[in-house]
Coordinates of C-alpha atoms in Angstrom, one line a residue:
Chain A
M1 CA 154.2 93.7 -48.1
P2 CA 151.6 94.0 -50.8
A3 CA 149.7 91.0 -49.5
Q4 CA 149.5 92.4 -46.0
A5 CA 148.6 95.8 -47.3
I6 CA 145.7 94.3 -49.4
L7 CA 144.3 92.5 -46.4
V8 CA 144.0 95.5 -44.1
A9 CA 143.6 98.5 -46.4
A10 CA 140.6 100.2 -47.7
P11 CA 139.5 99.7 -51.4
G12 CA 141.1 102.9 -52.4
A13 CA 144.4 101.8 -51.0
V14 CA 144.2 98.5 -52.8
L15 CA 143.8 100.2 -56.1
R16 CA 146.7 102.5 -55.3
E17 CA 148.8 99.6 -54.4
I18 CA 147.9 97.7 -57.6
G19 CA 148.7 100.9 -59.5
R20 CA 152.3 100.6 -58.3
W21 CA 152.7 97.1 -59.6
S22 CA 155.0 96.4 -62.5
I23 CA 153.4 95.0 -65.7
T24 CA 154.9 91.6 -64.9
L25 CA 153.2 91.5 -61.6
K26 CA 149.9 92.7 -63.1
I27 CA 149.9 90.1 -65.9
G28 CA 151.0 87.3 -63.6
S29 CA 148.4 88.1 -61.0
L30 CA 145.7 88.3 -63.7
M31 CA 146.7 84.9 -65.1
L32 CA 146.7 83.3 -61.7
L33 CA 143.4 84.9 -60.8
V34 CA 141.8 83.4 -64.0
I35 CA 143.4 80.0 -63.2
V36 CA 142.2 80.1 -59.6
L37 CA 138.7 81.1 -60.5
A38 CA 138.5 78.4 -63.2
G39 CA 139.6 75.9 -60.6
I40 CA 137.1 77.1 -58.0
F41 CA 134.2 77.2 -60.5
A42 CA 135.4 74.0 -62.3
P43 CA 131.9 72.4 -62.3
V44 CA 130.6 75.5 -64.1
V45 CA 133.5 76.1 -66.4
A46 CA 134.1 72.5 -67.4
P47 CA 131.5 71.3 -70.0
F48 CA 131.9 67.6 -69.2
D49 CA 132.5 65.3 -66.3
P50 CA 136.3 64.8 -66.2
Y51 CA 135.9 61.1 -65.4
F52 CA 133.2 60.3 -67.9
Q53 CA 134.4 57.9 -70.6
D54 CA 132.5 58.2 -74.0
Y55 CA 133.7 55.4 -76.2
D56 CA 131.9 56.9 -79.2
R57 CA 134.2 60.0 -79.0
V58 CA 137.7 58.7 -78.4
L59 CA 140.8 60.6 -79.7
L60 CA 138.9 63.5 -81.2
P61 CA 141.1 66.5 -82.1
P62 CA 140.2 69.9 -80.6
N63 CA 136.8 71.1 -81.9
G64 CA 133.9 73.2 -81.0
T65 CA 132.4 70.8 -78.5
H66 CA 135.7 69.5 -77.1
L67 CA 137.9 72.5 -77.0
F68 CA 141.0 70.4 -76.2
G69 CA 139.8 67.3 -77.9
T70 CA 139.3 63.9 -76.2
D71 CA 141.7 61.2 -75.0
Q72 CA 141.9 57.6 -75.8
L73 CA 139.0 56.9 -73.4
G74 CA 136.8 59.5 -74.8
R75 CA 137.1 61.9 -71.8
D76 CA 136.9 65.6 -72.5
L77 CA 140.5 67.0 -72.1
F78 CA 139.4 70.6 -71.5
S79 CA 137.3 69.5 -68.5
R80 CA 140.2 67.4 -67.2
V81 CA 142.6 70.2 -67.5
I82 CA 140.2 72.5 -65.6
Y83 CA 139.7 70.0 -62.8
G84 CA 143.5 69.5 -62.9
I85 CA 143.8 73.0 -61.5
R86 CA 142.2 71.8 -58.3
I87 CA 144.8 69.1 -57.9
D88 CA 148.0 70.8 -59.1
L89 CA 147.5 74.2 -57.6
V90 CA 146.2 72.9 -54.3
V91 CA 148.8 70.3 -53.8
G92 CA 151.5 72.7 -55.1
F93 CA 150.2 75.3 -52.6
I94 CA 150.3 73.0 -49.7
I95 CA 153.8 71.6 -50.4
T96 CA 155.0 75.1 -50.8
F97 CA 153.4 77.1 -48.0
V98 CA 153.2 74.5 -45.2
P99 CA 157.0 74.0 -45.2
M100 CA 157.4 77.8 -45.5
I101 CA 155.5 78.3 -42.3
Y102 CA 157.7 76.1 -40.1
G103 CA 160.8 76.7 -42.2
V104 CA 160.6 80.4 -41.5
A105 CA 159.8 79.8 -37.8
I106 CA 162.8 77.4 -37.4
G107 CA 165.1 79.8 -39.2
A108 CA 163.9 82.8 -37.2
L109 CA 164.4 81.0 -33.9
A110 CA 167.9 79.7 -35.0
G111 CA 168.9 83.2 -36.1
Y112 CA 167.5 85.0 -33.0
Y113 CA 168.9 82.7 -30.3
G114 CA 172.1 81.6 -32.1
G115 CA 174.4 79.4 -30.0
V116 CA 173.5 75.8 -29.3
L117 CA 169.9 76.0 -30.7
D118 CA 171.3 77.5 -33.9
G119 CA 173.9 74.7 -34.1
V120 CA 171.4 71.9 -33.6
L121 CA 168.8 73.3 -36.0
M122 CA 171.4 74.0 -38.7
R123 CA 172.9 70.5 -38.4
L124 CA 169.3 69.1 -38.7
L125 CA 169.0 71.2 -41.8
D126 CA 172.3 70.0 -43.3
T127 CA 171.1 66.4 -42.7
A128 CA 167.8 67.1 -44.5
I129 CA 169.6 68.7 -47.4
A130 CA 172.2 65.9 -47.6
F131 CA 169.6 63.3 -48.4
P132 CA 169.0 62.9 -52.1
F133 CA 165.4 64.0 -52.6
L134 CA 164.3 61.5 -55.3
V135 CA 165.7 58.6 -53.4
L136 CA 163.9 59.8 -50.3
I137 CA 160.6 60.1 -52.1
I138 CA 161.0 56.7 -53.7
V139 CA 161.7 55.2 -50.2
V140 CA 158.6 56.8 -48.8
I141 CA 156.6 55.6 -51.7
A142 CA 158.0 52.1 -51.4
I143 CA 156.8 52.1 -47.8
L144 CA 153.5 53.9 -48.0
G145 CA 152.6 53.3 -51.7
P146 CA 152.3 56.0 -54.4
G147 CA 150.0 58.9 -53.9
V148 CA 149.8 62.4 -52.6
H149 CA 150.4 61.4 -49.0
S150 CA 153.9 60.1 -49.8
I151 CA 154.6 63.4 -51.7
Y152 CA 153.5 65.4 -48.7
I153 CA 155.7 63.4 -46.3
A154 CA 158.8 63.5 -48.4
V155 CA 158.5 67.2 -49.3
F156 CA 157.7 68.2 -45.7
L157 CA 160.9 66.5 -44.6
V158 CA 163.1 68.5 -47.0
A159 CA 161.4 71.7 -48.3
W160 CA 161.6 73.8 -45.1
T161 CA 165.4 74.0 -45.3
M162 CA 165.6 76.8 -47.9
Y163 CA 163.1 78.9 -45.9
A164 CA 164.9 78.3 -42.7
R165 CA 168.2 79.4 -44.3
L166 CA 166.7 82.6 -45.7
A167 CA 164.9 83.5 -42.5
R168 CA 167.9 82.7 -40.4
A169 CA 170.2 84.9 -42.6
E170 CA 167.7 87.8 -42.4
M171 CA 167.2 87.4 -38.7
L172 CA 171.0 87.6 -38.1
V173 CA 170.8 91.1 -39.7
E174 CA 167.6 92.1 -38.0
R175 CA 168.2 91.0 -34.5
S176 CA 170.9 93.7 -33.9
K177 CA 168.6 96.5 -35.0
D178 CA 167.5 99.2 -32.7
Y179 CA 163.8 98.4 -32.9
M180 CA 164.5 94.9 -31.7
L181 CA 166.3 96.3 -28.6
A182 CA 163.5 98.8 -28.2
A183 CA 160.9 96.0 -28.2
K184 CA 163.0 94.3 -25.5
T185 CA 163.1 97.5 -23.4
L186 CA 159.3 97.6 -23.6
G187 CA 159.2 94.2 -21.8
Y188 CA 157.6 92.2 -24.6
P189 CA 157.9 88.4 -24.4
T190 CA 160.6 87.0 -26.7
S191 CA 158.1 85.0 -28.8
R192 CA 156.3 88.3 -29.5
I193 CA 159.5 90.0 -30.4
I194 CA 160.5 87.3 -32.8
F195 CA 157.1 86.7 -34.5
R196 CA 155.4 90.0 -34.3
H197 CA 158.3 92.4 -34.6
A198 CA 161.0 90.7 -36.5
L199 CA 159.0 88.4 -38.7
P200 CA 157.4 91.0 -40.9
N201 CA 160.9 92.3 -41.6
I202 CA 162.5 89.0 -42.4
I203 CA 159.7 87.3 -44.4
G204 CA 160.2 89.2 -47.7
S205 CA 162.9 87.0 -49.2
S206 CA 161.0 83.9 -48.2
V207 CA 157.8 85.3 -49.9
V208 CA 159.7 85.9 -53.1
F209 CA 161.4 82.6 -53.0
S210 CA 158.1 80.8 -52.3
M211 CA 156.8 81.9 -55.7
A212 CA 159.7 80.2 -57.5
D213 CA 159.3 77.3 -55.1
F214 CA 155.6 77.1 -56.0
V215 CA 156.5 76.7 -59.7
L216 CA 159.1 74.1 -59.0
N217 CA 156.7 72.2 -56.7
I218 CA 154.0 72.1 -59.5
L219 CA 156.6 70.8 -61.8
L220 CA 157.7 68.3 -59.1
L221 CA 154.2 67.1 -58.6
S222 CA 153.5 66.7 -62.3
G223 CA 156.9 65.2 -62.8
L224 CA 156.4 62.6 -60.1
S225 CA 152.9 61.9 -61.4
F226 CA 154.3 61.5 -64.9
L227 CA 156.7 58.9 -63.5
G228 CA 153.8 57.1 -61.8
L229 CA 155.0 58.1 -58.3
G230 CA 152.5 60.8 -57.6
I231 CA 148.8 61.2 -58.3
Q232 CA 147.4 58.1 -59.9
P233 CA 145.0 57.9 -62.9
P234 CA 142.2 58.4 -63.4
E235 CA 142.6 61.6 -61.4
P236 CA 143.0 64.5 -63.8
E237 CA 146.5 65.6 -62.7
W238 CA 148.4 67.4 -65.5
G239 CA 151.6 65.3 -65.3
A240 CA 149.7 62.1 -65.2
M241 CA 147.7 63.2 -68.2
V242 CA 150.9 63.9 -70.1
A243 CA 152.1 60.4 -69.2
E244 CA 148.8 58.8 -70.4
G245 CA 149.0 60.7 -73.7
R246 CA 152.6 60.0 -74.5
D247 CA 151.8 56.7 -76.3
F248 CA 149.7 58.7 -78.8
I249 CA 152.0 61.7 -79.2
F250 CA 152.6 61.3 -82.9
E251 CA 149.0 60.6 -84.0
N252 CA 147.1 62.5 -81.3
W253 CA 149.4 65.3 -80.2
W254 CA 146.8 67.2 -78.1
I255 CA 146.5 64.6 -75.3
C256 CA 149.8 65.3 -73.8
T257 CA 150.5 68.7 -75.3
L258 CA 147.6 70.6 -73.9
P259 CA 147.9 69.4 -70.2
G260 CA 151.6 70.2 -70.6
L261 CA 150.7 73.7 -71.7
A262 CA 148.5 74.1 -68.6
I263 CA 151.6 73.4 -66.6
V264 CA 153.6 76.0 -68.6
V265 CA 150.8 78.6 -68.2
A266 CA 150.5 78.1 -64.4
G267 CA 154.2 78.1 -64.0
T268 CA 154.6 81.3 -66.0
S269 CA 152.0 83.2 -64.0
L270 CA 153.7 82.3 -60.8
S271 CA 157.1 83.2 -62.1
L272 CA 155.8 86.6 -63.3
I273 CA 154.3 87.1 -59.8
G274 CA 157.6 86.1 -58.1
D275 CA 159.6 88.5 -60.3
G276 CA 157.2 91.4 -59.9
L277 CA 156.9 90.8 -56.2
A278 CA 160.6 90.8 -55.7
R279 CA 160.7 94.2 -57.5
R280 CA 157.7 95.6 -55.6
L281 CA 159.1 94.5 -52.2
G282 CA 162.4 96.0 -53.1
Q283 CA 160.7 99.3 -53.9
R284 CA 158.8 99.3 -50.6
H285 CA 162.0 98.4 -48.8
Q286 CA 163.7 101.5 -50.3
A287 CA 160.7 103.7 -49.4
I288 CA 161.0 102.6 -45.9
L289 CA 164.7 103.0 -45.5
Chain B
M1 CA 162.1 118.7 -5.3
N2 CA 160.9 115.7 -3.3
S3 CA 160.8 115.6 0.4
N4 CA 161.2 111.8 0.3
N5 CA 164.9 111.3 0.5
N6 CA 165.0 107.7 -0.5
P7 CA 166.3 107.4 -4.0
L8 CA 164.0 105.7 -6.5
L9 CA 167.0 104.2 -8.3
E10 CA 170.3 103.5 -6.7
V11 CA 173.1 101.8 -8.5
R12 CA 175.8 100.6 -6.3
G13 CA 179.2 99.3 -7.4
L14 CA 177.9 98.2 -10.8
V15 CA 180.5 96.4 -12.9
T16 CA 179.6 95.4 -16.5
E17 CA 182.2 93.5 -18.3
F18 CA 182.6 92.4 -21.9
S19 CA 184.7 89.5 -23.0
L20 CA 186.5 90.4 -26.2
E21 CA 189.0 88.5 -28.2
H22 CA 192.0 90.1 -26.5
G23 CA 190.7 90.2 -23.0
V24 CA 188.0 91.4 -20.7
I25 CA 187.1 95.1 -20.6
A26 CA 184.9 96.7 -17.9
A27 CA 182.5 99.1 -19.7
N28 CA 181.1 100.0 -16.2
A29 CA 183.6 99.8 -13.4
D30 CA 182.2 100.4 -9.9
V31 CA 179.4 102.8 -11.0
H32 CA 177.4 104.5 -8.3
I33 CA 174.4 106.7 -9.0
R34 CA 171.2 107.6 -7.3
V35 CA 168.1 109.3 -8.7
R36 CA 165.1 110.4 -6.7
A37 CA 161.5 110.5 -7.9
G38 CA 160.8 113.7 -9.9
E39 CA 164.5 114.3 -10.4
T40 CA 166.7 114.2 -13.4
L41 CA 170.2 112.9 -13.4
G42 CA 172.3 113.7 -16.3
I43 CA 175.1 111.3 -17.3
V44 CA 177.8 113.1 -19.3
G45 CA 180.8 111.5 -21.0
E46 CA 182.4 111.1 -24.3
S47 CA 181.7 108.2 -26.7
G48 CA 182.6 104.9 -25.2
S49 CA 182.6 106.1 -21.6
G50 CA 179.9 103.5 -20.7
K51 CA 176.8 105.7 -20.6
S52 CA 174.7 103.6 -22.8
V53 CA 176.0 100.4 -21.2
L54 CA 174.9 101.7 -17.9
C55 CA 171.3 102.3 -19.2
R56 CA 171.2 98.8 -20.6
A57 CA 172.6 97.3 -17.5
I58 CA 169.9 98.9 -15.4
L59 CA 167.3 97.2 -17.6
R60 CA 169.4 94.1 -17.7
L61 CA 169.6 94.2 -21.5
I62 CA 173.4 93.5 -21.8
P63 CA 173.7 90.8 -24.4
S64 CA 175.3 87.8 -22.7
P65 CA 177.7 86.5 -23.8
P66 CA 179.9 88.7 -24.4
G67 CA 178.5 90.9 -21.7
L68 CA 178.2 90.2 -18.0
I69 CA 177.1 92.2 -15.0
S70 CA 179.7 90.8 -12.6
A71 CA 179.1 92.9 -9.5
G72 CA 176.9 95.5 -7.9
E73 CA 173.3 96.2 -7.2
V74 CA 170.6 98.0 -9.1
L75 CA 168.1 99.0 -6.4
F76 CA 164.8 100.2 -7.9
D77 CA 162.2 101.2 -5.4
G78 CA 163.9 99.0 -2.9
T79 CA 164.2 95.8 -4.9
D80 CA 167.4 94.7 -6.5
L81 CA 166.6 94.3 -10.2
L82 CA 169.6 92.1 -10.7
A83 CA 168.0 89.5 -8.5
L84 CA 164.6 89.4 -10.3
S85 CA 163.5 86.6 -12.5
E86 CA 163.4 87.2 -16.3
A87 CA 159.6 87.4 -16.2
E88 CA 159.5 89.8 -13.3
M89 CA 162.2 91.9 -15.1
R90 CA 160.1 92.0 -18.2
R91 CA 157.2 93.3 -16.2
V92 CA 159.4 96.1 -14.8
R93 CA 160.6 97.0 -18.2
G94 CA 157.1 97.2 -19.7
T95 CA 155.5 99.2 -16.9
R96 CA 157.9 100.9 -14.5
I97 CA 161.1 101.7 -16.3
K98 CA 161.0 102.8 -19.9
M99 CA 163.8 103.8 -22.3
V100 CA 164.0 106.3 -25.1
F101 CA 166.8 105.7 -27.7
Q102 CA 169.1 108.0 -29.6
N103 CA 167.8 107.4 -33.1
P104 CA 164.0 107.5 -33.5
M105 CA 164.4 106.6 -37.2
T106 CA 165.6 103.1 -36.3
S107 CA 164.0 102.5 -32.9
L108 CA 160.5 102.0 -34.4
N109 CA 159.7 98.9 -36.5
P110 CA 159.7 100.0 -40.1
V111 CA 156.9 97.7 -41.3
R112 CA 154.4 98.3 -38.5
R113 CA 151.9 101.1 -38.1
I114 CA 152.9 103.7 -35.5
G115 CA 149.5 103.3 -33.8
D116 CA 149.9 99.6 -33.5
Q117 CA 153.4 100.0 -32.0
I118 CA 152.1 102.5 -29.4
T119 CA 149.1 100.5 -28.3
E120 CA 151.0 97.2 -28.2
G121 CA 152.4 97.8 -24.8
L122 CA 149.0 98.8 -23.4
S123 CA 147.5 95.5 -24.5
V124 CA 150.5 93.3 -23.6
H125 CA 151.1 94.8 -20.1
Y126 CA 147.8 96.3 -19.1
G127 CA 145.4 93.9 -20.9
M128 CA 143.6 96.7 -22.6
G129 CA 141.1 95.8 -25.4
K130 CA 141.6 97.0 -28.9
A131 CA 139.3 100.1 -28.8
E132 CA 140.5 101.2 -25.4
A133 CA 144.2 100.8 -26.3
R134 CA 143.5 102.7 -29.5
A135 CA 141.9 105.6 -27.7
E136 CA 144.7 105.7 -25.2
G137 CA 147.3 105.6 -28.0
V138 CA 145.7 108.6 -29.7
E139 CA 145.6 110.4 -26.3
L140 CA 149.3 109.7 -25.7
L141 CA 150.2 111.0 -29.1
R142 CA 148.1 114.1 -28.5
R143 CA 149.9 114.6 -25.2
V144 CA 153.3 114.6 -26.9
G145 CA 152.2 117.1 -29.4
I146 CA 151.4 115.1 -32.6
P147 CA 148.8 117.0 -34.6
S148 CA 145.7 115.1 -35.7
P149 CA 146.8 111.8 -34.0
E150 CA 143.5 110.1 -35.0
T151 CA 144.6 109.8 -38.6
R152 CA 148.3 109.7 -38.1
V153 CA 148.2 106.5 -36.1
R154 CA 147.6 104.6 -39.3
E155 CA 150.8 105.8 -40.8
Y156 CA 154.2 104.1 -41.0
P157 CA 157.4 105.3 -39.4
H158 CA 159.0 106.3 -42.8
Q159 CA 156.1 108.8 -43.3
W160 CA 157.1 110.8 -40.2
S161 CA 160.0 113.1 -39.5
G162 CA 162.7 112.4 -37.0
G163 CA 161.3 114.9 -34.4
M164 CA 157.8 113.4 -34.7
L165 CA 159.1 109.9 -34.4
Q166 CA 161.0 110.8 -31.2
R167 CA 157.7 112.2 -29.9
A168 CA 156.1 108.9 -30.8
V169 CA 158.8 107.0 -29.1
I170 CA 158.3 109.2 -26.0
A171 CA 154.6 108.5 -26.2
M172 CA 155.3 104.8 -26.2
A173 CA 157.5 105.3 -23.2
M174 CA 154.9 107.3 -21.4
A175 CA 152.2 104.6 -21.8
G176 CA 151.3 103.5 -18.3
E177 CA 153.2 106.4 -16.7
P178 CA 156.6 104.8 -15.8
Q179 CA 158.4 105.8 -12.6
L180 CA 161.7 106.0 -14.3
L181 CA 162.6 107.1 -17.8
L182 CA 166.1 106.2 -19.3
A183 CA 166.7 108.7 -22.1
D184 CA 169.8 107.6 -24.0
E185 CA 170.9 110.6 -26.0
P186 CA 167.3 111.4 -26.9
T187 CA 168.1 114.5 -28.9
T188 CA 171.5 113.6 -30.5
A189 CA 170.0 112.4 -33.8
L190 CA 167.7 115.4 -34.1
D191 CA 167.9 118.9 -35.5
V192 CA 169.0 121.6 -33.1
T193 CA 165.6 123.3 -33.3
I194 CA 163.8 120.0 -32.5
Q195 CA 166.2 119.2 -29.7
D196 CA 164.8 121.9 -27.5
Q197 CA 161.3 120.9 -28.2
I198 CA 162.0 117.3 -27.2
L199 CA 163.8 118.3 -24.0
A200 CA 161.0 120.7 -23.1
L201 CA 158.5 117.9 -23.7
L202 CA 160.4 115.5 -21.5
L203 CA 160.6 118.0 -18.7
E204 CA 156.9 118.8 -19.0
L205 CA 156.0 115.1 -18.9
Q206 CA 158.2 114.7 -15.9
E207 CA 156.5 117.5 -14.1
R208 CA 153.1 116.0 -14.7
T209 CA 153.9 112.4 -13.8
H210 CA 156.7 113.0 -11.2
M211 CA 158.8 110.4 -12.8
A212 CA 162.6 110.2 -12.4
M213 CA 164.7 110.6 -15.4
L214 CA 168.2 109.5 -16.4
L215 CA 169.3 111.7 -19.2
V216 CA 172.4 110.4 -21.0
S217 CA 174.2 113.0 -23.1
H218 CA 177.5 114.0 -24.4
D219 CA 176.3 117.6 -24.6
L220 CA 177.0 119.6 -21.5
A221 CA 174.6 122.4 -22.6
V222 CA 171.7 119.9 -22.7
V223 CA 172.6 118.6 -19.3
A224 CA 173.0 122.1 -17.8
E225 CA 169.6 123.1 -19.0
T226 CA 167.6 120.1 -17.9
C227 CA 169.2 118.1 -15.1
D228 CA 169.1 118.5 -11.3
Q229 CA 172.1 116.2 -10.7
V230 CA 175.0 115.4 -13.0
A231 CA 177.4 112.5 -13.1
V232 CA 180.4 112.6 -15.3
M233 CA 181.6 109.3 -16.7
Y234 CA 185.0 108.5 -18.1
A235 CA 186.3 105.0 -19.1
G236 CA 183.4 103.3 -17.4
R237 CA 183.7 105.1 -14.1
I238 CA 181.9 108.0 -12.5
M239 CA 184.5 110.7 -12.1
E240 CA 182.4 113.3 -10.4
S241 CA 178.8 113.7 -9.4
A242 CA 177.1 116.7 -7.9
S243 CA 174.1 118.9 -8.3
T244 CA 174.1 120.7 -11.7
K245 CA 174.7 124.0 -10.1
A246 CA 177.7 122.9 -8.0
L247 CA 179.2 120.9 -10.8
F248 CA 179.1 123.8 -13.3
E249 CA 180.2 126.4 -10.8
A250 CA 182.9 124.5 -9.1
P251 CA 183.9 121.4 -10.9
M252 CA 186.1 119.2 -8.7
H253 CA 187.6 116.8 -11.2
P254 CA 190.2 117.7 -13.8
Y255 CA 188.2 115.8 -16.5
T256 CA 185.1 117.8 -15.8
V257 CA 187.2 121.0 -16.1
G258 CA 188.7 119.7 -19.3
L259 CA 185.2 119.0 -20.8
M260 CA 184.0 122.5 -19.9
N261 CA 187.1 124.1 -21.4
S262 CA 186.6 122.4 -24.7
I263 CA 183.2 123.9 -25.2
P264 CA 182.8 127.2 -27.1
D265 CA 181.7 130.0 -24.9
M266 CA 178.5 131.5 -26.4
A267 CA 179.1 134.8 -24.5
G268 CA 181.5 135.6 -27.3
T269 CA 184.7 135.8 -25.4
A270 CA 187.4 135.1 -27.9
A271 CA 189.4 132.8 -25.7
R272 CA 190.9 129.8 -27.5
L273 CA 189.3 126.5 -26.7
V274 CA 191.5 124.3 -24.6
P275 CA 191.3 120.6 -25.7
I276 CA 192.0 117.8 -23.4
P277 CA 195.4 116.5 -24.4
G278 CA 195.9 112.8 -25.4
Q279 CA 193.4 110.2 -26.5
P280 CA 190.6 108.4 -24.6
P281 CA 192.1 105.4 -22.9
D282 CA 192.2 101.9 -24.2
L283 CA 190.0 100.0 -21.8
L284 CA 192.1 96.8 -22.3
H285 CA 195.2 98.4 -20.9
L286 CA 194.2 100.5 -17.9
A287 CA 196.4 101.4 -15.1
P288 CA 195.1 100.4 -11.7
G289 CA 194.6 104.0 -10.6
C290 CA 192.7 106.9 -12.2
P291 CA 192.1 106.3 -15.9
F292 CA 192.4 110.0 -16.6
A293 CA 195.8 110.3 -15.0
P294 CA 197.8 110.1 -18.3
R295 CA 196.0 113.1 -19.7
C296 CA 195.6 115.0 -16.5
V297 CA 197.6 118.3 -15.9
H298 CA 197.3 117.9 -12.1
A299 CA 198.3 114.2 -11.9
S300 CA 200.9 113.0 -9.4
P301 CA 202.7 109.7 -9.6
D302 CA 200.2 108.3 -7.1
C303 CA 197.3 108.9 -9.4
A304 CA 198.0 106.0 -11.8
E305 CA 199.1 103.6 -9.0
T306 CA 196.2 103.4 -6.6
P307 CA 192.5 102.8 -7.3
I308 CA 190.6 106.0 -6.4
A309 CA 187.1 105.8 -5.1
L310 CA 184.4 108.5 -5.2
S311 CA 184.7 110.6 -2.1
E312 CA 182.4 113.3 -0.8
I313 CA 184.2 116.6 -0.7
A314 CA 181.2 118.8 -0.2
P315 CA 177.7 117.8 0.8
G316 CA 176.3 116.0 -2.2
H317 CA 179.4 116.6 -4.3
H318 CA 181.5 113.5 -5.0
T319 CA 184.7 113.3 -6.9
A320 CA 187.1 110.5 -7.8
C321 CA 190.2 112.7 -7.7
L322 CA 193.2 112.6 -5.3
H323 CA 194.0 116.2 -5.7
P324 CA 190.8 118.2 -6.0
E325 CA 192.5 121.1 -4.2
R326 CA 194.8 121.6 -7.2
I327 CA 191.8 122.3 -9.4
S328 CA 190.5 125.2 -7.4
A329 CA 194.1 126.5 -7.2
G330 CA 194.5 126.1 -11.0
A331 CA 191.1 127.7 -11.9
S332 CA 191.8 130.9 -10.0

């Protein structure tokens, strides 16, 4: 995997690896890098305090001081969009990759052992999928109240299923390969065989899917926040900002348009990465075979 | 070779069965073999005769279900491997009995560095630290004849050729100096020129470490060159076992004779090859007697009726044939 290669290889190898990336992967990675850096250095990048309300400067259109204009409470929209990266990308990351970890593990175990364990885990998976997600999250919110905790719980209950299916399907192919038998003849413990030997071979499709999932999860988070079920104002979450701005959409278009564009840009960068990664992993796979 | 007469590995009456849709087949039916330390036993037979299943049964790697080792003993250095716990068995697999597979291209993990794969066993089974295992891994690769192993350990399997990979697989197997090496067609997937090198390497390593070797092959020439003892398998049974010399000079089973007659003679005599008539048997529908009887030129009506056990007809020479005397008569 490129990710793995980057972690362990020397700088020269990193450059060589990047040289093999497709243009989509390069552009997507660059966009994401800029977004992530802007999020990390938000206090430096953002010119204003995202929560500071300046009633002398409400509803200003984009201008030299306020790049994205100001909202109805006089807050600087550019600063809020920049701080929004910290919320949307971080929550999106967590609700994508935490379920990926245990989803892949569950799928790998089910696929490797088969039999009763496979049956039990897959029925559990069917149950999780059968539950309508929005109903589930509304139930969780009804019990725990709106907020990011409710989103975590609801997503963690459901989101692992796709990873488990992908990993299981790949494991079914992988477990009958010679190197798996060879690992057994070398007397390695089963956990080692599953997680050290098979995992690197079955993780590819999950990694590719996770990029698409990441995009969908950012949309989910902003969608739920837009509906008032997710992150609550005054936190600068993009979806919540769009919701706040929608009353002013005809007179002051920038309040909901620009945070909406932030969602589009973040989603596009991740989609490009997902697309490019799928191709790159495919190439590497062919080189190996 | 060894004054110690106790076999290192003795398989007694091993029966390995597989449950299929239409019934149960015995891939190993009453298999007896013995190998002493420092000795090489060749197992010869055509595809599907149960050679590989035997190797896997020794290591208890028969997938179950469908497979089941339903009878017999696998005595290794005095202990019955079939009676060990899974953890004890894992220990035996990792340290004392190793296996080399037919296709080196697929028996290494494609996404892991070769060096990591070689050193993994050293750290798992011998608790070696990273640096120590790494040095040992490089040394192992050097010993199996990989040039500049220090840099090549960082490479991936797809960057190596088949012959080099098989050397790497052998290096992995030699880590910790096993007492027994199961080589399941170790040269079949390789170039003819490389085959010789790999066999020579195996023999050299055997000489150095005095390990016992089980060499599975369908190639009589390979077995003749490398083995001390030979066992011929057919339909999951041992048909004949003897020292290599005795077996090739005076085969005592019609199937062995048939195998030898179907090999081109490199001395250049223009005699036509004599194929064995008929087809390999369907293991689902075997007669109670000799499985080779339907194809055998010497068979009598008795052959298919009564089970035939291995019997010793000369010192160290066993055959599962009712009429070995007919062979010597036919040969002359």
